mmCIF file of C-alpha atoms in Angstrom:
data_model
loop_
_atom_site.group_PDB
_atom_site.id
_atom_site.type_symbol
_atom_site.label_atom_id
_atom_site.label_comp_id
_atom_site.label_asym_id
_atom_site.label_seq_id
_atom_site.Cartn_x
_atom_site.Cartn_y
_atom_site.Cartn_z
ATOM 1 C CA MET A 104 -7.619 44.394 4.307
ATOM 2 C CA PRO A 105 -7.706 42.530 7.643
ATOM 3 C CA PRO A 106 -6.126 39.022 7.803
ATOM 4 C CA SER A 107 -9.550 37.406 8.251
ATOM 5 C CA ALA A 108 -10.777 38.930 4.980
ATOM 6 C CA LYS A 109 -7.686 37.698 3.137
ATOM 7 C CA LEU A 110 -8.284 34.216 4.525
ATOM 8 C CA LEU A 111 -11.859 34.151 3.253
ATOM 9 C CA ASP A 112 -10.687 35.203 -0.225
ATOM 10 C CA VAL A 113 -8.362 32.202 -0.595
ATOM 11 C CA LEU A 114 -10.399 29.576 1.263
ATOM 12 C CA PRO A 115 -12.219 28.091 -1.784
ATOM 13 C CA ASP A 116 -8.943 27.541 -3.665
ATOM 14 C CA ARG A 117 -7.214 26.112 -0.599
ATOM 15 C CA PHE A 118 -10.174 23.850 0.094
ATOM 16 C CA GLN A 119 -10.146 22.470 -3.450
ATOM 17 C CA ALA A 120 -6.375 21.892 -3.349
ATOM 18 C CA MET A 121 -6.482 20.010 -0.033
ATOM 19 C CA LEU A 122 -9.727 18.124 -0.695
ATOM 20 C CA PRO A 123 -8.412 15.069 -2.654
ATOM 21 C CA GLN A 124 -6.086 14.102 0.206
ATOM 22 C CA ARG A 125 -8.879 14.437 2.784
ATOM 23 C CA LEU A 126 -11.252 12.345 0.670
ATOM 24 C CA ASP A 127 -8.634 9.622 0.315
ATOM 25 C CA MET A 128 -8.179 9.691 4.096
ATOM 26 C CA LEU A 129 -11.953 9.539 4.586
ATOM 27 C CA ARG A 130 -12.370 6.518 2.337
ATOM 28 C CA ARG A 131 -9.464 4.657 3.937
ATOM 29 C CA ALA A 132 -10.660 5.399 7.466
ATOM 30 C CA THR A 133 -14.306 4.482 6.912
ATOM 31 C CA GLY A 134 -14.104 1.840 4.196
ATOM 32 C CA LEU A 135 -16.938 3.572 2.337
ATOM 33 C CA PRO A 136 -16.925 2.863 -1.416
ATOM 34 C CA VAL A 137 -17.893 6.400 -2.468
ATOM 35 C CA VAL A 138 -16.647 9.737 -1.121
ATOM 36 C CA PHE A 139 -16.753 13.170 -2.696
ATOM 37 C CA GLY A 140 -16.955 16.824 -1.806
ATOM 38 C CA GLY A 141 -16.483 20.436 -2.705
ATOM 39 C CA ALA A 142 -16.059 23.994 -1.489
ATOM 40 C CA LEU A 143 -18.503 26.846 -1.225
ATOM 41 C CA THR A 144 -18.000 29.389 -3.987
ATOM 42 C CA PRO A 145 -18.063 33.173 -3.466
ATOM 43 C CA GLY A 146 -21.704 32.984 -4.571
ATOM 44 C CA HIS A 147 -22.398 30.601 -1.652
ATOM 45 C CA ASP A 148 -23.167 27.578 -3.830
ATOM 46 C CA LEU A 149 -21.440 24.277 -3.069
ATOM 47 C CA LEU A 150 -19.371 23.215 -6.087
ATOM 48 C CA LEU A 151 -18.665 19.468 -6.166
ATOM 49 C CA SER A 152 -15.160 18.952 -7.499
ATOM 50 C CA SER A 153 -13.421 15.822 -6.167
ATOM 51 C CA PHE A 154 -14.649 12.216 -6.284
ATOM 52 C CA LEU A 155 -13.543 8.708 -5.354
ATOM 53 C CA GLY A 156 -15.599 5.657 -6.263
ATOM 54 C CA THR A 157 -18.215 7.302 -8.468
ATOM 55 C CA HIS A 158 -19.340 5.431 -11.622
ATOM 56 C CA GLY A 159 -19.521 8.374 -13.979
ATOM 57 C CA SER A 160 -19.249 12.146 -14.171
ATOM 58 C CA SER A 161 -22.846 13.206 -13.564
ATOM 59 C CA LEU A 162 -21.961 14.737 -10.187
ATOM 60 C CA HIS A 163 -18.843 16.488 -11.481
ATOM 61 C CA GLY A 164 -19.182 20.255 -11.348
ATOM 62 C CA LEU A 165 -22.645 20.074 -9.777
ATOM 63 C CA ARG A 166 -23.674 23.227 -7.904
ATOM 64 C CA VAL A 167 -25.745 22.752 -4.765
ATOM 65 C CA GLY A 168 -27.573 25.683 -3.226
ATOM 66 C CA THR A 169 -28.045 26.151 0.496
ATOM 67 C CA GLY A 170 -31.009 24.091 1.687
ATOM 68 C CA ARG A 171 -31.127 21.993 -1.495
ATOM 69 C CA GLY A 172 -30.463 18.263 -1.447
ATOM 70 C CA LEU A 173 -28.404 16.602 1.278
ATOM 71 C CA GLY A 174 -25.355 18.851 1.066
ATOM 72 C CA GLY A 175 -27.406 22.021 0.992
ATOM 73 C CA THR A 176 -29.299 20.828 4.053
ATOM 74 C CA ALA A 177 -26.011 20.202 5.896
ATOM 75 C CA ILE A 178 -24.877 23.723 4.995
ATOM 76 C CA ALA A 179 -28.139 25.275 6.178
ATOM 77 C CA MET A 180 -28.116 23.324 9.445
ATOM 78 C CA GLY A 181 -24.371 23.600 10.037
ATOM 79 C CA THR A 182 -24.184 19.953 11.065
ATOM 80 C CA ALA A 183 -23.845 16.475 9.576
ATOM 81 C CA VAL A 184 -26.907 15.038 7.835
ATOM 82 C CA ARG A 185 -27.388 11.352 7.016
ATOM 83 C CA VAL A 186 -30.142 9.558 5.109
ATOM 84 C CA ASN A 187 -30.535 5.782 4.976
ATOM 85 C CA ASP A 188 -32.429 5.821 1.667
ATOM 86 C CA TYR A 189 -31.768 8.912 -0.412
ATOM 87 C CA ALA A 190 -34.532 8.165 -2.890
ATOM 88 C CA THR A 191 -37.384 7.989 -0.372
ATOM 89 C CA THR A 192 -36.392 10.286 2.485
ATOM 90 C CA ARG A 193 -38.582 13.326 3.131
ATOM 91 C CA ALA A 194 -35.806 15.144 4.976
ATOM 92 C CA ILE A 195 -34.298 16.694 1.828
ATOM 93 C CA THR A 196 -35.299 18.105 -1.549
ATOM 94 C CA HIS A 197 -34.963 15.765 -4.522
ATOM 95 C CA GLU A 198 -33.829 17.783 -7.542
ATOM 96 C CA PHE A 199 -30.551 15.776 -7.656
ATOM 97 C CA ASP A 200 -32.148 12.303 -7.696
ATOM 98 C CA GLN A 201 -31.215 11.690 -11.339
ATOM 99 C CA MET A 202 -27.504 12.007 -10.574
ATOM 100 C CA VAL A 203 -27.461 10.502 -7.085
ATOM 101 C CA VAL A 204 -30.043 7.711 -7.324
ATOM 102 C CA VAL A 205 -30.337 6.842 -11.019
ATOM 103 C CA ASN A 206 -26.800 7.425 -12.310
ATOM 104 C CA GLU A 207 -24.729 6.626 -9.209
ATOM 105 C CA ARG A 208 -27.230 4.280 -7.497
ATOM 106 C CA LEU A 209 -26.369 5.681 -4.074
ATOM 107 C CA THR A 210 -28.632 4.709 -1.198
ATOM 108 C CA SER A 211 -27.313 5.670 2.262
ATOM 109 C CA VAL A 212 -25.451 8.988 2.127
ATOM 110 C CA PHE A 213 -24.099 11.533 4.605
ATOM 111 C CA ALA A 214 -22.913 15.105 4.168
ATOM 112 C CA TYR A 215 -20.532 16.587 6.754
ATOM 113 C CA PRO A 216 -19.887 20.353 6.659
ATOM 114 C CA VAL A 217 -16.377 21.734 7.139
ATOM 115 C CA THR A 218 -16.748 24.840 9.281
ATOM 116 C CA VAL A 219 -14.093 27.549 9.617
ATOM 117 C CA ARG A 220 -14.635 30.339 12.144
ATOM 118 C CA GLY A 221 -18.304 29.506 12.472
ATOM 119 C CA THR A 222 -19.061 29.450 8.738
ATOM 120 C CA VAL A 223 -19.417 26.388 6.505
ATOM 121 C CA ARG A 224 -16.728 26.460 3.812
ATOM 122 C CA GLY A 225 -17.278 23.070 2.174
ATOM 123 C CA VAL A 226 -18.823 19.627 2.533
ATOM 124 C CA LEU A 227 -17.502 16.063 2.690
ATOM 125 C CA TYR A 228 -19.809 13.271 1.504
ATOM 126 C CA GLY A 229 -19.702 9.514 2.063
ATOM 127 C CA ALA A 230 -22.061 6.970 0.536
ATOM 128 C CA VAL A 231 -22.846 3.315 -0.093
ATOM 129 C CA ARG A 232 -24.863 1.405 -2.660
ATOM 130 C CA GLY A 233 -27.328 -1.402 -2.003
ATOM 131 C CA GLN A 234 -28.954 -2.401 1.269
ATOM 132 C CA THR A 235 -26.217 -1.396 3.736
ATOM 133 C CA THR A 236 -26.296 1.930 5.581
ATOM 134 C CA VAL A 237 -23.650 4.389 6.706
ATOM 135 C CA GLY A 238 -22.930 3.743 10.391
ATOM 136 C CA ASP A 239 -22.235 6.011 13.349
ATOM 137 C CA ARG A 240 -18.533 5.156 13.322
ATOM 138 C CA ALA A 241 -18.163 6.522 9.790
ATOM 139 C CA ILE A 242 -19.864 9.748 10.872
ATOM 140 C CA ARG A 243 -17.501 10.136 13.835
ATOM 141 C CA MET A 244 -14.459 9.556 11.660
ATOM 142 C CA ALA A 245 -15.759 12.050 9.106
ATOM 143 C CA GLY A 246 -16.153 14.527 11.963
ATOM 144 C CA ALA A 247 -12.541 14.076 13.037
ATOM 145 C CA ILE A 248 -11.333 14.565 9.465
ATOM 146 C CA ALA A 249 -13.577 17.602 8.929
ATOM 147 C CA GLN A 250 -12.303 19.169 12.152
ATOM 148 C CA GLY A 251 -8.659 18.689 11.176
ATOM 149 C CA PHE A 252 -9.422 19.984 7.684
ATOM 150 C CA ALA A 253 -10.964 23.141 9.142
ATOM 151 C CA GLN A 254 -7.940 23.729 11.372
ATOM 152 C CA ASP A 255 -5.604 23.472 8.394
ATOM 153 C CA LEU A 256 -7.773 25.819 6.337
ATOM 154 C CA ASP A 257 -7.597 28.373 9.140
ATOM 155 C CA MET A 258 -3.814 28.584 8.965
ATOM 156 C CA PRO A 259 -2.696 32.056 7.789
ATOM 157 C CA SER A 260 -0.851 30.756 4.719
ATOM 158 C CA GLN A 261 0.377 27.652 2.929
ATOM 159 C CA GLN A 262 4.005 28.734 2.982
ATOM 160 C CA ASN A 263 4.975 26.119 5.569
ATOM 161 C CA GLN A 264 3.961 22.837 3.940
ATOM 162 C CA THR A 265 5.502 20.914 6.819
ATOM 163 C CA LEU A 266 2.800 22.159 9.167
ATOM 164 C CA HIS A 267 0.098 20.926 6.824
ATOM 165 C CA THR A 268 1.735 17.536 6.491
ATOM 166 C CA GLN A 269 2.109 17.172 10.244
ATOM 167 C CA ALA A 270 -1.522 18.127 10.781
ATOM 168 C CA ALA A 271 -2.663 15.572 8.204
ATOM 169 C CA LEU A 272 -0.530 12.865 9.792
ATOM 170 C CA ARG A 273 -1.871 13.696 13.243
ATOM 171 C CA GLU A 274 -5.408 13.532 11.893
ATOM 172 C CA LEU A 275 -4.795 10.209 10.132
ATOM 173 C CA ALA A 276 -3.229 8.656 13.238
ATOM 174 C CA GLU A 277 -6.063 9.738 15.533
ATOM 175 C CA VAL A 278 -8.754 8.510 13.139
ATOM 176 C CA ALA A 279 -6.992 5.188 12.597
ATOM 177 C CA LYS A 280 -6.867 4.522 16.328
ATOM 178 C CA LEU A 281 -10.666 4.222 16.183
ATOM 179 C CA VAL A 282 -10.571 1.500 13.515
ATOM 180 C CA GLY A 283 -11.398 -1.928 14.902
ATOM 181 C CA ASP A 284 -10.608 -3.934 11.741
ATOM 182 C CA PRO A 285 -6.954 -5.076 12.137
ATOM 183 C CA VAL A 286 -6.433 -5.389 8.365
ATOM 184 C CA LEU A 287 -7.651 -1.851 7.678
ATOM 185 C CA ARG A 288 -5.725 -0.608 10.716
ATOM 186 C CA GLU A 289 -2.488 -2.093 9.344
ATOM 187 C CA ARG A 290 -3.126 -0.550 5.929
ATOM 188 C CA LEU A 291 -3.601 2.839 7.554
ATOM 189 C CA ARG A 292 -0.420 2.334 9.567
ATOM 190 C CA LYS A 293 1.535 1.743 6.355
ATOM 191 C CA VAL A 294 0.004 4.821 4.719
ATOM 192 C CA HIS A 295 0.905 6.851 7.807
ATOM 193 C CA GLN A 296 4.474 5.537 7.737
ATOM 194 C CA ASN A 297 4.875 6.097 3.986
ATOM 195 C CA LEU A 298 3.771 9.692 4.417
ATOM 196 C CA GLY A 299 6.480 10.280 6.979
ATOM 197 C CA GLY A 300 4.708 9.488 10.247
ATOM 198 C CA GLU A 301 6.897 8.942 13.272
ATOM 199 C CA PRO A 302 7.191 5.523 14.956
ATOM 200 C CA PRO A 303 5.541 5.019 18.339
ATOM 201 C CA VAL A 304 6.966 6.983 21.257
ATOM 202 C CA SER A 305 6.430 6.642 24.977
ATOM 203 C CA VAL A 306 3.813 8.914 26.503
ATOM 204 C CA PRO A 307 4.637 10.632 29.806
ATOM 205 C CA SER A 308 1.036 11.014 30.949
ATOM 206 C CA GLY A 309 0.720 7.512 32.427
ATOM 207 C CA LEU A 310 -2.657 6.983 30.745
ATOM 208 C CA THR A 311 -3.736 3.389 30.212
ATOM 209 C CA PRO A 312 -4.679 2.136 26.711
ATOM 210 C CA ARG A 313 -8.385 2.132 27.649
ATOM 211 C CA GLU A 314 -8.165 5.687 29.010
ATOM 212 C CA LEU A 315 -6.552 6.749 25.732
ATOM 213 C CA ASP A 316 -9.219 4.969 23.677
ATOM 214 C CA THR A 317 -11.885 6.768 25.701
ATOM 215 C CA LEU A 318 -10.265 10.189 25.205
ATOM 216 C CA ARG A 319 -9.884 9.612 21.459
ATOM 217 C CA LEU A 320 -13.611 9.029 21.191
ATOM 218 C CA VAL A 321 -14.319 12.075 23.363
ATOM 219 C CA ALA A 322 -12.131 14.068 20.946
ATOM 220 C CA VAL A 323 -14.457 13.265 18.029
ATOM 221 C CA GLY A 324 -17.592 14.163 19.973
ATOM 222 C CA ALA A 325 -18.794 10.761 21.187
ATOM 223 C CA SER A 326 -21.073 10.641 24.234
ATOM 224 C CA ASN A 327 -20.451 8.277 27.161
ATOM 225 C CA ARG A 328 -23.140 5.959 25.808
ATOM 226 C CA GLU A 329 -21.554 5.947 22.328
ATOM 227 C CA ILE A 330 -18.097 5.331 23.820
ATOM 228 C CA ALA A 331 -19.471 2.425 25.836
ATOM 229 C CA ALA A 332 -21.031 0.874 22.738
ATOM 230 C CA GLU A 333 -17.873 1.397 20.675
ATOM 231 C CA LEU A 334 -15.535 -0.138 23.266
ATOM 232 C CA GLY A 335 -17.913 -2.815 24.582
ATOM 233 C CA LEU A 336 -18.038 -1.308 28.065
ATOM 234 C CA SER A 337 -20.686 -0.084 30.476
ATOM 235 C CA THR A 338 -21.274 3.657 30.791
ATOM 236 C CA GLU A 339 -20.100 3.485 34.416
ATOM 237 C CA THR A 340 -16.804 1.970 33.288
ATOM 238 C CA VAL A 341 -16.416 4.721 30.697
ATOM 239 C CA LYS A 342 -16.978 7.320 33.419
ATOM 240 C CA ALA A 343 -14.362 5.603 35.556
ATOM 241 C CA TYR A 344 -11.823 5.748 32.730
ATOM 242 C CA LEU A 345 -12.576 9.423 32.213
ATOM 243 C CA ARG A 346 -12.180 10.160 35.926
ATOM 244 C CA GLY A 347 -8.864 8.328 35.940
ATOM 245 C CA ALA A 348 -7.628 10.213 32.912
ATOM 246 C CA MET A 349 -8.675 13.578 34.350
ATOM 247 C CA ARG A 350 -6.958 12.798 37.658
ATOM 248 C CA LYS A 351 -3.699 11.814 35.951
ATOM 249 C CA LEU A 352 -3.808 14.890 33.691
ATOM 250 C CA GLY A 353 -4.733 17.274 36.526
ATOM 251 C CA VAL A 354 -7.911 18.616 34.912
ATOM 252 C CA HIS A 355 -11.576 18.682 35.868
ATOM 253 C CA ASN A 356 -13.573 18.044 32.674
ATOM 254 C CA ARG A 357 -13.442 15.831 29.596
ATOM 255 C CA THR A 358 -12.656 18.617 27.130
ATOM 256 C CA ALA A 359 -9.683 19.758 29.170
ATOM 257 C CA ALA A 360 -8.546 16.139 29.414
ATOM 258 C CA VAL A 361 -8.436 15.837 25.617
ATOM 259 C CA HIS A 362 -6.402 19.055 25.327
ATOM 260 C CA ALA A 363 -4.043 17.981 28.102
ATOM 261 C CA ALA A 364 -3.559 14.522 26.585
ATOM 262 C CA ARG A 365 -2.687 16.080 23.253
ATOM 263 C CA SER A 366 -0.177 18.406 24.899
ATOM 264 C CA THR A 367 1.627 15.432 26.480
ATOM 265 C CA GLY A 368 1.826 13.614 23.157
ATOM 266 C CA ALA A 369 -0.719 10.969 24.123
ATOM 267 C CA LEU A 370 -2.948 11.912 21.170
ATOM 268 C CA SER A 371 -0.166 12.847 18.776
ATOM 269 C CA THR A 372 0.777 11.557 15.318
ATOM 270 C CA SER A 373 2.472 8.504 16.828
ATOM 271 C CA TRP A 374 0.959 5.189 15.850
ATOM 272 C CA PRO A 375 -0.464 3.035 18.660
#
């Protein structure tokens, strides 16, 4: 059996084992009151298995087929899906309204697929109750966590737990650097430190703090316009920071700049 086939056989179990930690990270990073998720089973249904912030157990063990509900839509599309009012949106099917709307009273919800080697292997959800809506920042942070989760799932084995821990710490540090709330940022710093994160180290790249902030947002898929809005800058200033970063790193595009910055340690597990 080829290594790729062996990986696919163990992915659901590995996903379920790693999921609680990723959900805890998601809730801390976004501040969302409700997060949950699950892995795709061999029969290609999504099995919801881990929950934080839910009122009861109506969602526990729920199976979601591809194209059904919010999670099934995210699986079918292969991308994140968000609704501002689950009960009234026409973008999804509504066979799960009893559990989601009536029992849990969720309103704004997103589903973010975790994709390994081009195939969705599970879904992370975040949600709120009441009149507030899930914002773009929460979606970006979920994307960073989903990407790191997928990379860990793609490791050939779980024999080296240190590698998994380091990857989780790196993911937590990068997500936390996007948090503007100083109280939440400090809480995340303490979690990072308690889990064994390294103290800050000097970075040899010579990048300025604003250039680093810009690259961190590029790393989670933000456009120049989104970066400008997040950092309170003009798009021209964002472009200038990117040009400066690329010049210092000796590369010619934004993707290469992110990879180069990571290789220097500028986007490592170290806390800012």
